[in-house]
Amino acid sequence: MKILVFENKEEASFYVAESLKEVIQRKLNSTEITVLGLATGSTPLETYKILNRFYDNGDISFKNVVTFNLDEYYPISPNSVNSYRHFMNTKLFFKTDIPLENTYIPSGDIEPNEIKEHCVKYDDLIAEHGGIEIQLLGIGLNGHIGFNEPKSQKNSLTRLVALSNTTRIAASDAFGGIDQVPEKAISMGIKSILRANKIILMAWGTHKAEIIKKLVDFEVTDEIPATFLKEHSDVTVILDKEAASALPQNAYTFVEQTINQ
Ligand code: GLP
């Protein structure tokens, strides 16, 4: 795992958005598609804002981009303001020229008896598109990636999962109380995530410093699902100074990033 630390999340997100722009631009004038693995939560918000700006400036087009999101609450309507479908539509998709049919997110409103088939199809669809080129990740306070909570297995694929208390509490403000937070979600598995060519995990703020320290210090363990990333050959962890504050300085490279408007 390569660890890069930036002065703040704005500079860090600019670096991430630039990396995505490069991959997208490389294929712009061909018929090839770029397949991105996207995340929700507060962490990637700034990256999406910068991508919107790149699009508004005419630097980038999403015409040839296909996206797969990590997860969705279950059950939830796609129209709910707390659904990840709503999040992605409003934070990124509706603000760019990406064809909506190119944007895949697990469905939160299917019948229980359809879930298994839906999950198998989701991993198959990723494979049919040639796999994910760059996968963006945030990290939960308990080390989850996507909604792969502690005890998730290395060979897990897309599936229905139970959300942990920590995760439901973290989401309770947005939902207006813990009782309103769904107890389950559909999430890409650890194996689905590790199949990506390249993985970028981002974390900002002092509240993430402790889990980032554990991610760096611990051997691979299902207690901290993000440690499975250590078994992938191309993972970059992008941090702001606060999220890196519990790490020794020799654990990372500090990057001075200029933000070009
Ligand atoms: C949720 C999402 C994860 C995300 C995590 C952290 O649980 N399913 O994909 O990484 O929250 O959220 P935040 O970025 O808001 O800290």
PDB file of C-alpha atoms and ligand atoms in Angstrom:
ATOM      1  CA  MET A   1       0.000   0.000   0.000  1.00  0.00           C
ATOM      2  CA  LYS A   2       1.364   3.368  -1.015  1.00  0.00           C
ATOM      3  CA  ILE A   3       0.349   6.143   1.433  1.00  0.00           C
ATOM      4  CA  LEU A   4       0.202   9.744   0.245  1.00  0.00           C
ATOM      5  CA  VAL A   5      -0.578  12.575   2.638  1.00  0.00           C
ATOM      6  CA  PHE A   6      -1.805  16.021   1.595  1.00  0.00           C
ATOM      7  CA  GLU A   7      -2.173  19.324   3.412  1.00  0.00           C
ATOM      8  CA  ASN A   8      -5.982  19.064   3.316  1.00  0.00           C
ATOM      9  CA  LYS A   9      -8.833  17.118   1.725  1.00  0.00           C
ATOM     10  CA  GLU A  10      -9.226  19.678  -1.061  1.00  0.00           C
ATOM     11  CA  GLU A  11      -5.660  19.107  -2.308  1.00  0.00           C
ATOM     12  CA  ALA A  12      -5.973  15.360  -1.771  1.00  0.00           C
ATOM     13  CA  SER A  13      -9.257  15.208  -3.692  1.00  0.00           C
ATOM     14  CA  PHE A  14      -7.764  17.262  -6.504  1.00  0.00           C
ATOM     15  CA  TYR A  15      -5.028  14.645  -6.846  1.00  0.00           C
ATOM     16  CA  VAL A  16      -7.646  11.855  -6.983  1.00  0.00           C
ATOM     17  CA  ALA A  17      -9.844  13.731  -9.471  1.00  0.00           C
ATOM     18  CA  GLU A  18      -6.787  14.369 -11.679  1.00  0.00           C
ATOM     19  CA  SER A  19      -5.975  10.636 -11.653  1.00  0.00           C
ATOM     20  CA  LEU A  20      -9.545   9.840 -12.754  1.00  0.00           C
ATOM     21  CA  LYS A  21      -9.471  12.580 -15.400  1.00  0.00           C
ATOM     22  CA  GLU A  22      -6.286  11.151 -16.878  1.00  0.00           C
ATOM     23  CA  VAL A  23      -7.786   7.673 -17.271  1.00  0.00           C
ATOM     24  CA  ILE A  24     -11.023   9.045 -18.738  1.00  0.00           C
ATOM     25  CA  GLN A  25      -9.246  11.402 -21.155  1.00  0.00           C
ATOM     26  CA  ARG A  26      -6.926   8.674 -22.405  1.00  0.00           C
ATOM     27  CA  LYS A  27      -9.909   6.864 -23.935  1.00  0.00           C
ATOM     28  CA  LEU A  28     -12.042   9.835 -24.904  1.00  0.00           C
ATOM     29  CA  ASN A  29     -11.408   9.661 -28.622  1.00  0.00           C
ATOM     30  CA  SER A  30     -11.769   5.930 -28.911  1.00  0.00           C
ATOM     31  CA  THR A  31     -14.743   3.613 -28.598  1.00  0.00           C
ATOM     32  CA  GLU A  32     -13.239   2.090 -25.465  1.00  0.00           C
ATOM     33  CA  ILE A  33     -15.039   2.605 -22.184  1.00  0.00           C
ATOM     34  CA  THR A  34     -13.601   3.533 -18.804  1.00  0.00           C
ATOM     35  CA  VAL A  35     -15.048   1.518 -15.945  1.00  0.00           C
ATOM     36  CA  LEU A  36     -14.937   3.255 -12.583  1.00  0.00           C
ATOM     37  CA  GLY A  37     -15.849   1.838  -9.190  1.00  0.00           C
ATOM     38  CA  LEU A  38     -17.471   4.585  -7.126  1.00  0.00           C
ATOM     39  CA  ALA A  39     -18.119   5.152  -3.439  1.00  0.00           C
ATOM     40  CA  THR A  40     -20.599   7.228  -1.454  1.00  0.00           C
ATOM     41  CA  GLY A  41     -20.365   8.916   1.949  1.00  0.00           C
ATOM     42  CA  SER A  42     -18.830  12.301   2.741  1.00  0.00           C
ATOM     43  CA  THR A  43     -15.291  11.270   1.760  1.00  0.00           C
ATOM     44  CA  PRO A  44     -15.577  11.304  -2.077  1.00  0.00           C
ATOM     45  CA  LEU A  45     -17.793  14.429  -2.166  1.00  0.00           C
ATOM     46  CA  GLU A  46     -14.948  16.834  -2.893  1.00  0.00           C
ATOM     47  CA  THR A  47     -13.615  14.563  -5.652  1.00  0.00           C
ATOM     48  CA  TYR A  48     -17.048  14.554  -7.297  1.00  0.00           C
ATOM     49  CA  LYS A  49     -17.217  18.362  -7.034  1.00  0.00           C
ATOM     50  CA  ILE A  50     -13.892  18.674  -8.816  1.00  0.00           C
ATOM     51  CA  LEU A  51     -14.974  16.201 -11.511  1.00  0.00           C
ATOM     52  CA  ASN A  52     -18.089  18.338 -12.016  1.00  0.00           C
ATOM     53  CA  ARG A  53     -15.841  21.342 -12.437  1.00  0.00           C
ATOM     54  CA  PHE A  54     -13.644  19.518 -14.961  1.00  0.00           C
ATOM     55  CA  TYR A  55     -16.824  18.680 -16.876  1.00  0.00           C
ATOM     56  CA  ASP A  56     -18.129  22.275 -16.719  1.00  0.00           C
ATOM     57  CA  ASN A  57     -14.760  23.533 -17.998  1.00  0.00           C
ATOM     58  CA  GLY A  58     -14.991  21.131 -20.932  1.00  0.00           C
ATOM     59  CA  ASP A  59     -11.887  19.205 -19.802  1.00  0.00           C
ATOM     60  CA  ILE A  60     -13.666  15.914 -19.535  1.00  0.00           C
ATOM     61  CA  SER A  61     -16.662  13.978 -20.819  1.00  0.00           C
ATOM     62  CA  PHE A  62     -18.296  10.964 -19.215  1.00  0.00           C
ATOM     63  CA  LYS A  63     -19.858   9.718 -22.472  1.00  0.00           C
ATOM     64  CA  ASN A  64     -17.640   6.626 -22.495  1.00  0.00           C
ATOM     65  CA  VAL A  65     -17.651   6.063 -18.748  1.00  0.00           C
ATOM     66  CA  VAL A  66     -19.424   3.196 -17.005  1.00  0.00           C
ATOM     67  CA  THR A  67     -19.696   3.235 -13.218  1.00  0.00           C
ATOM     68  CA  PHE A  68     -20.365   0.598 -10.591  1.00  0.00           C
ATOM     69  CA  ASN A  69     -21.137   1.726  -7.066  1.00  0.00           C
ATOM     70  CA  LEU A  70     -20.050  -0.301  -4.088  1.00  0.00           C
ATOM     71  CA  ASP A  71     -23.288  -0.582  -2.211  1.00  0.00           C
ATOM     72  CA  GLU A  72     -26.870   0.445  -1.428  1.00  0.00           C
ATOM     73  CA  TYR A  73     -29.021   0.248   1.672  1.00  0.00           C
ATOM     74  CA  TYR A  74     -31.704  -2.461   1.733  1.00  0.00           C
ATOM     75  CA  PRO A  75     -34.552  -1.953   1.662  1.00  0.00           C
ATOM     76  CA  ILE A  76     -34.641   1.596   0.327  1.00  0.00           C
ATOM     77  CA  SER A  77     -36.388   3.344  -2.529  1.00  0.00           C
ATOM     78  CA  PRO A  78     -34.079   4.908  -5.148  1.00  0.00           C
ATOM     79  CA  ASN A  79     -36.100   8.108  -4.619  1.00  0.00           C
ATOM     80  CA  SER A  80     -35.281   8.303  -0.916  1.00  0.00           C
ATOM     81  CA  VAL A  81     -32.890  11.181  -0.203  1.00  0.00           C
ATOM     82  CA  ASN A  82     -30.806   8.734   1.824  1.00  0.00           C
ATOM     83  CA  SER A  83     -30.424   6.211  -0.981  1.00  0.00           C
ATOM     84  CA  TYR A  84     -27.024   5.951  -2.566  1.00  0.00           C
ATOM     85  CA  ARG A  85     -28.787   6.163  -5.964  1.00  0.00           C
ATOM     86  CA  HIS A  86     -30.060   9.615  -4.997  1.00  0.00           C
ATOM     87  CA  PHE A  87     -26.625  10.590  -3.678  1.00  0.00           C
ATOM     88  CA  MET A  88     -24.846   9.610  -6.895  1.00  0.00           C
ATOM     89  CA  ASN A  89     -27.479  11.149  -9.187  1.00  0.00           C
ATOM     90  CA  THR A  90     -27.379  14.487  -7.400  1.00  0.00           C
ATOM     91  CA  LYS A  91     -23.655  14.697  -6.566  1.00  0.00           C
ATOM     92  CA  LEU A  92     -22.279  13.481  -9.884  1.00  0.00           C
ATOM     93  CA  PHE A  93     -24.391  11.804 -12.543  1.00  0.00           C
ATOM     94  CA  PHE A  94     -27.010  14.524 -13.211  1.00  0.00           C
ATOM     95  CA  LYS A  95     -24.247  17.138 -13.346  1.00  0.00           C
ATOM     96  CA  THR A  96     -22.335  15.437 -16.157  1.00  0.00           C
ATOM     97  CA  ASP A  97     -23.059  13.861 -19.527  1.00  0.00           C
ATOM     98  CA  ILE A  98     -22.827  10.286 -18.246  1.00  0.00           C
ATOM     99  CA  PRO A  99     -25.642   8.189 -19.757  1.00  0.00           C
ATOM    100  CA  LEU A 100     -27.711   7.125 -16.735  1.00  0.00           C
ATOM    101  CA  GLU A 101     -27.926   3.590 -18.120  1.00  0.00           C
ATOM    102  CA  ASN A 102     -24.135   3.381 -17.711  1.00  0.00           C
ATOM    103  CA  THR A 103     -24.428   3.904 -13.959  1.00  0.00           C
ATOM    104  CA  TYR A 104     -24.874   0.742 -11.919  1.00  0.00           C
ATOM    105  CA  ILE A 105     -25.795   0.694  -8.231  1.00  0.00           C
ATOM    106  CA  PRO A 106     -27.213  -2.326  -6.403  1.00  0.00           C
ATOM    107  CA  SER A 107     -31.013  -1.994  -6.229  1.00  0.00           C
ATOM    108  CA  GLY A 108     -32.453  -1.312  -2.804  1.00  0.00           C
ATOM    109  CA  ASP A 109     -36.053  -1.857  -3.883  1.00  0.00           C
ATOM    110  CA  ILE A 110     -36.103  -5.400  -5.223  1.00  0.00           C
ATOM    111  CA  GLU A 111     -38.061  -8.230  -3.625  1.00  0.00           C
ATOM    112  CA  PRO A 112     -36.199 -10.360  -1.071  1.00  0.00           C
ATOM    113  CA  ASN A 113     -36.414 -13.402  -3.350  1.00  0.00           C
ATOM    114  CA  GLU A 114     -34.681 -11.479  -6.154  1.00  0.00           C
ATOM    115  CA  ILE A 115     -31.636 -10.461  -4.135  1.00  0.00           C
ATOM    116  CA  LYS A 116     -29.445 -13.490  -4.757  1.00  0.00           C
ATOM    117  CA  GLU A 117     -29.803 -13.341  -8.517  1.00  0.00           C
ATOM    118  CA  HIS A 118     -29.380  -9.563  -8.517  1.00  0.00           C
ATOM    119  CA  CYS A 119     -26.069  -9.896  -6.648  1.00  0.00           C
ATOM    120  CA  VAL A 120     -24.687 -12.591  -8.940  1.00  0.00           C
ATOM    121  CA  LYS A 121     -25.668 -10.450 -11.935  1.00  0.00           C
ATOM    122  CA  TYR A 122     -23.908  -7.413 -10.438  1.00  0.00           C
ATOM    123  CA  ASP A 123     -20.522  -9.159 -10.281  1.00  0.00           C
ATOM    124  CA  ASP A 124     -21.147 -10.676 -13.729  1.00  0.00           C
ATOM    125  CA  LEU A 125     -21.940  -7.247 -15.176  1.00  0.00           C
ATOM    126  CA  ILE A 126     -18.670  -5.846 -13.859  1.00  0.00           C
ATOM    127  CA  ALA A 127     -16.798  -8.733 -15.483  1.00  0.00           C
ATOM    128  CA  GLU A 128     -18.711  -8.300 -18.771  1.00  0.00           C
ATOM    129  CA  HIS A 129     -17.539  -4.684 -18.859  1.00  0.00           C
ATOM    130  CA  GLY A 130     -13.934  -5.823 -18.542  1.00  0.00           C
ATOM    131  CA  GLY A 131     -13.616  -5.209 -14.806  1.00  0.00           C
ATOM    132  CA  ILE A 132     -13.101  -2.023 -12.815  1.00  0.00           C
ATOM    133  CA  GLU A 133     -10.138   0.106 -13.785  1.00  0.00           C
ATOM    134  CA  ILE A 134     -10.051   2.358 -10.722  1.00  0.00           C
ATOM    135  CA  GLN A 135     -12.016   1.648  -7.560  1.00  0.00           C
ATOM    136  CA  LEU A 136     -12.596   4.525  -5.126  1.00  0.00           C
ATOM    137  CA  LEU A 137     -13.087   3.661  -1.470  1.00  0.00           C
ATOM    138  CA  GLY A 138     -13.785   5.416   1.791  1.00  0.00           C
ATOM    139  CA  ILE A 139     -13.334   3.653   5.099  1.00  0.00           C
ATOM    140  CA  GLY A 140     -15.825   3.149   7.926  1.00  0.00           C
ATOM    141  CA  LEU A 141     -14.843   3.799  11.543  1.00  0.00           C
ATOM    142  CA  ASN A 142     -14.684   0.039  12.110  1.00  0.00           C
ATOM    143  CA  GLY A 143     -12.552  -0.522   9.007  1.00  0.00           C
ATOM    144  CA  HIS A 144     -15.355  -1.476   6.648  1.00  0.00           C
ATOM    145  CA  ILE A 145     -15.005  -0.912   2.922  1.00  0.00           C
ATOM    146  CA  GLY A 146     -18.225  -0.669   0.945  1.00  0.00           C
ATOM    147  CA  PHE A 147     -20.515  -2.277   3.494  1.00  0.00           C
ATOM    148  CA  ASN A 148     -18.136  -5.143   4.195  1.00  0.00           C
ATOM    149  CA  GLU A 149     -18.343  -5.074   7.954  1.00  0.00           C
ATOM    150  CA  PRO A 150     -15.883  -6.832  10.312  1.00  0.00           C
ATOM    151  CA  LYS A 151     -15.894 -10.617   9.739  1.00  0.00           C
ATOM    152  CA  SER A 152     -16.499 -10.196   6.019  1.00  0.00           C
ATOM    153  CA  GLN A 153     -14.552 -12.844   4.189  1.00  0.00           C
ATOM    154  CA  LYS A 154     -11.828 -12.398   1.610  1.00  0.00           C
ATOM    155  CA  ASN A 155     -13.747 -14.468  -0.961  1.00  0.00           C
ATOM    156  CA  SER A 156     -17.023 -12.562  -0.487  1.00  0.00           C
ATOM    157  CA  LEU A 157     -18.872 -11.363  -3.579  1.00  0.00           C
ATOM    158  CA  THR A 158     -21.799  -8.964  -3.924  1.00  0.00           C
ATOM    159  CA  ARG A 159     -24.395  -9.960  -1.339  1.00  0.00           C
ATOM    160  CA  LEU A 160     -26.939  -8.886   1.241  1.00  0.00           C
ATOM    161  CA  VAL A 161     -25.181  -7.869   4.479  1.00  0.00           C
ATOM    162  CA  ALA A 162     -26.283  -6.833   7.964  1.00  0.00           C
ATOM    163  CA  LEU A 163     -25.084  -3.391   9.035  1.00  0.00           C
ATOM    164  CA  SER A 164     -23.165  -3.103  12.292  1.00  0.00           C
ATOM    165  CA  ASN A 165     -24.278  -0.813  15.104  1.00  0.00           C
ATOM    166  CA  THR A 166     -21.299   1.512  14.549  1.00  0.00           C
ATOM    167  CA  THR A 167     -22.318   1.932  10.923  1.00  0.00           C
ATOM    168  CA  ARG A 168     -26.000   2.479  11.709  1.00  0.00           C
ATOM    169  CA  ILE A 169     -25.155   5.044  14.394  1.00  0.00           C
ATOM    170  CA  ALA A 170     -22.866   6.883  11.942  1.00  0.00           C
ATOM    171  CA  ALA A 171     -25.816   7.075   9.502  1.00  0.00           C
ATOM    172  CA  SER A 172     -28.505   7.892  12.063  1.00  0.00           C
ATOM    173  CA  ASP A 173     -28.333  11.707  11.765  1.00  0.00           C
ATOM    174  CA  ALA A 174     -28.913  11.579   8.029  1.00  0.00           C
ATOM    175  CA  PHE A 175     -31.857   9.207   8.449  1.00  0.00           C
ATOM    176  CA  GLY A 176     -33.341  11.150  11.367  1.00  0.00           C
ATOM    177  CA  GLY A 177     -32.748   8.502  14.031  1.00  0.00           C
ATOM    178  CA  ILE A 178     -31.207   5.046  14.257  1.00  0.00           C
ATOM    179  CA  ASP A 179     -34.640   3.397  13.944  1.00  0.00           C
ATOM    180  CA  GLN A 180     -34.894   4.825  10.456  1.00  0.00           C
ATOM    181  CA  VAL A 181     -31.550   3.387   9.283  1.00  0.00           C
ATOM    182  CA  PRO A 182     -32.050   0.165   7.313  1.00  0.00           C
ATOM    183  CA  GLU A 183     -30.613  -2.896   9.015  1.00  0.00           C
ATOM    184  CA  LYS A 184     -29.216  -4.298   5.814  1.00  0.00           C
ATOM    185  CA  ALA A 185     -27.469  -3.355   2.607  1.00  0.00           C
ATOM    186  CA  ILE A 186     -26.346  -4.904  -0.646  1.00  0.00           C
ATOM    187  CA  SER A 187     -22.594  -4.557  -0.982  1.00  0.00           C
ATOM    188  CA  MET A 188     -19.910  -5.609  -3.401  1.00  0.00           C
ATOM    189  CA  GLY A 189     -17.768  -8.158  -1.602  1.00  0.00           C
ATOM    190  CA  ILE A 190     -14.096  -8.062  -0.669  1.00  0.00           C
ATOM    191  CA  LYS A 191     -13.309 -10.271  -3.656  1.00  0.00           C
ATOM    192  CA  SER A 192     -15.378  -8.050  -5.973  1.00  0.00           C
ATOM    193  CA  ILE A 193     -13.363  -5.039  -4.767  1.00  0.00           C
ATOM    194  CA  LEU A 194      -9.966  -6.722  -4.976  1.00  0.00           C
ATOM    195  CA  ARG A 195     -10.618  -7.584  -8.644  1.00  0.00           C
ATOM    196  CA  ALA A 196     -10.205  -3.893  -9.596  1.00  0.00           C
ATOM    197  CA  ASN A 197      -6.967  -3.002 -11.415  1.00  0.00           C
ATOM    198  CA  LYS A 198      -6.241  -0.086  -9.145  1.00  0.00           C
ATOM    199  CA  ILE A 199      -7.704   0.948  -5.790  1.00  0.00           C
ATOM    200  CA  ILE A 200      -7.693   4.388  -4.165  1.00  0.00           C
ATOM    201  CA  LEU A 201      -8.798   4.583  -0.529  1.00  0.00           C
ATOM    202  CA  MET A 202      -9.386   8.084   0.853  1.00  0.00           C
ATOM    203  CA  ALA A 203      -9.816   9.270   4.448  1.00  0.00           C
ATOM    204  CA  TRP A 204     -10.082  12.720   5.992  1.00  0.00           C
ATOM    205  CA  GLY A 205     -10.259  14.104   9.517  1.00  0.00           C
ATOM    206  CA  THR A 206      -9.024  13.199  12.997  1.00  0.00           C
ATOM    207  CA  HIS A 207     -11.941  10.811  13.536  1.00  0.00           C
ATOM    208  CA  LYS A 208     -10.384   8.538  10.886  1.00  0.00           C
ATOM    209  CA  ALA A 209      -6.831   8.677  12.348  1.00  0.00           C
ATOM    210  CA  GLU A 210      -7.271   5.679  14.639  1.00  0.00           C
ATOM    211  CA  ILE A 211      -8.680   3.316  12.010  1.00  0.00           C
ATOM    212  CA  ILE A 212      -6.014   4.431   9.528  1.00  0.00           C
ATOM    213  CA  LYS A 213      -3.329   3.623  12.116  1.00  0.00           C
ATOM    214  CA  LYS A 214      -4.865   0.160  12.559  1.00  0.00           C
ATOM    215  CA  LEU A 215      -5.065  -0.338   8.804  1.00  0.00           C
ATOM    216  CA  VAL A 216      -1.327   0.370   8.554  1.00  0.00           C
ATOM    217  CA  ASP A 217      -0.240  -1.559  11.674  1.00  0.00           C
ATOM    218  CA  PHE A 218      -2.392  -4.684  11.533  1.00  0.00           C
ATOM    219  CA  GLU A 219      -1.694  -7.796   9.512  1.00  0.00           C
ATOM    220  CA  VAL A 220      -4.523  -8.859   7.202  1.00  0.00           C
ATOM    221  CA  THR A 221      -7.508  -9.629   9.421  1.00  0.00           C
ATOM    222  CA  ASP A 222     -11.255  -9.929   8.922  1.00  0.00           C
ATOM    223  CA  GLU A 223     -11.653  -7.805  12.079  1.00  0.00           C
ATOM    224  CA  ILE A 224     -10.616  -4.852   9.900  1.00  0.00           C
ATOM    225  CA  PRO A 225     -11.848  -5.608   6.390  1.00  0.00           C
ATOM    226  CA  ALA A 226      -9.778  -2.778   4.837  1.00  0.00           C
ATOM    227  CA  THR A 227      -6.610  -4.765   5.702  1.00  0.00           C
ATOM    228  CA  PHE A 228      -7.523  -7.161   2.871  1.00  0.00           C
ATOM    229  CA  LEU A 229      -6.348  -4.363   0.570  1.00  0.00           C
ATOM    230  CA  LYS A 230      -2.796  -5.258   1.592  1.00  0.00           C
ATOM    231  CA  GLU A 231      -3.124  -8.305  -0.642  1.00  0.00           C
ATOM    232  CA  HIS A 232      -3.686  -6.140  -3.736  1.00  0.00           C
ATOM    233  CA  SER A 233      -0.700  -4.944  -5.751  1.00  0.00           C
ATOM    234  CA  ASP A 234      -1.929  -1.434  -6.621  1.00  0.00           C
ATOM    235  CA  VAL A 235      -3.513   0.345  -3.673  1.00  0.00           C
ATOM    236  CA  THR A 236      -2.966   4.016  -2.861  1.00  0.00           C
ATOM    237  CA  VAL A 237      -4.175   5.403   0.459  1.00  0.00           C
ATOM    238  CA  ILE A 238      -4.834   9.140   0.209  1.00  0.00           C
ATOM    239  CA  LEU A 239      -5.025  11.056   3.480  1.00  0.00           C
ATOM    240  CA  ASP A 240      -5.223  14.590   4.753  1.00  0.00           C
ATOM    241  CA  LYS A 241      -2.890  15.562   7.604  1.00  0.00           C
ATOM    242  CA  GLU A 242      -5.536  14.863  10.259  1.00  0.00           C
ATOM    243  CA  ALA A 243      -6.295  11.323   9.100  1.00  0.00           C
ATOM    244  CA  ALA A 244      -2.523  10.673   9.004  1.00  0.00           C
ATOM    245  CA  SER A 245      -1.914  12.204  12.434  1.00  0.00           C
ATOM    246  CA  ALA A 246      -1.455   8.860  14.255  1.00  0.00           C
ATOM    247  CA  LEU A 247       1.083   7.545  11.705  1.00  0.00           C
ATOM    248  CA  PRO A 248       4.849   7.924  12.047  1.00  0.00           C
ATOM    249  CA  GLN A 249       6.233  10.264   9.389  1.00  0.00           C
ATOM    250  CA  ASN A 250       8.251   7.495   7.744  1.00  0.00           C
ATOM    251  CA  ALA A 251       5.023   5.602   6.965  1.00  0.00           C
ATOM    252  CA  TYR A 252       3.977   7.969   4.172  1.00  0.00           C
ATOM    253  CA  THR A 253       5.002  10.441   1.491  1.00  0.00           C
ATOM    254  CA  PHE A 254       3.829  14.027   1.899  1.00  0.00           C
ATOM    255  CA  VAL A 255       2.663  15.515  -1.411  1.00  0.00           C
ATOM    256  CA  GLU A 256       2.481  19.229  -2.165  1.00  0.00           C
ATOM    257  CA  GLN A 257      -0.402  19.585  -4.571  1.00  0.00           C
ATOM    258  CA  THR A 258      -1.351  22.744  -6.403  1.00  0.00           C
ATOM    259  CA  ILE A 259      -5.000  23.115  -7.265  1.00  0.00           C
ATOM    260  CA  ASN A 260      -5.482  24.433 -10.804  1.00  0.00           C
ATOM    261  CA  GLN A 261      -8.924  25.925 -11.263  1.00  0.00           C
TER     262      GLN A 261
HETATM  263  C1  GLP B   1     -20.597   4.129   4.461  1.00  0.00           C
HETATM  264  C2  GLP B   1     -20.328   3.634   3.046  1.00  0.00           C
HETATM  265  C3  GLP B   1     -18.850   3.443   2.796  1.00  0.00           C
HETATM  266  C4  GLP B   1     -18.114   4.697   3.269  1.00  0.00           C
HETATM  267  C5  GLP B   1     -18.288   4.859   4.752  1.00  0.00           C
HETATM  268  C6  GLP B   1     -17.573   6.068   5.323  1.00  0.00           C
HETATM  269  O1  GLP B   1     -20.684   3.096   5.353  1.00  0.00           O
HETATM  270  N1  GLP B   1     -21.006   2.431   2.722  1.00  0.00           N
HETATM  271  O2  GLP B   1     -18.634   3.202   1.420  1.00  0.00           O
HETATM  272  O3  GLP B   1     -16.753   4.569   2.950  1.00  0.00           O
HETATM  273  O4  GLP B   1     -19.667   5.021   5.005  1.00  0.00           O
HETATM  274  O5  GLP B   1     -18.356   7.205   5.211  1.00  0.00           O
HETATM  275  P1  GLP B   1     -17.817   8.678   5.198  1.00  0.00           P
HETATM  276  O6  GLP B   1     -17.095   8.853   3.896  1.00  0.00           O
HETATM  277  O7  GLP B   1     -19.029   9.544   5.274  1.00  0.00           O
HETATM  278  O8  GLP B   1     -16.905   8.807   6.363  1.00  0.00           O
END
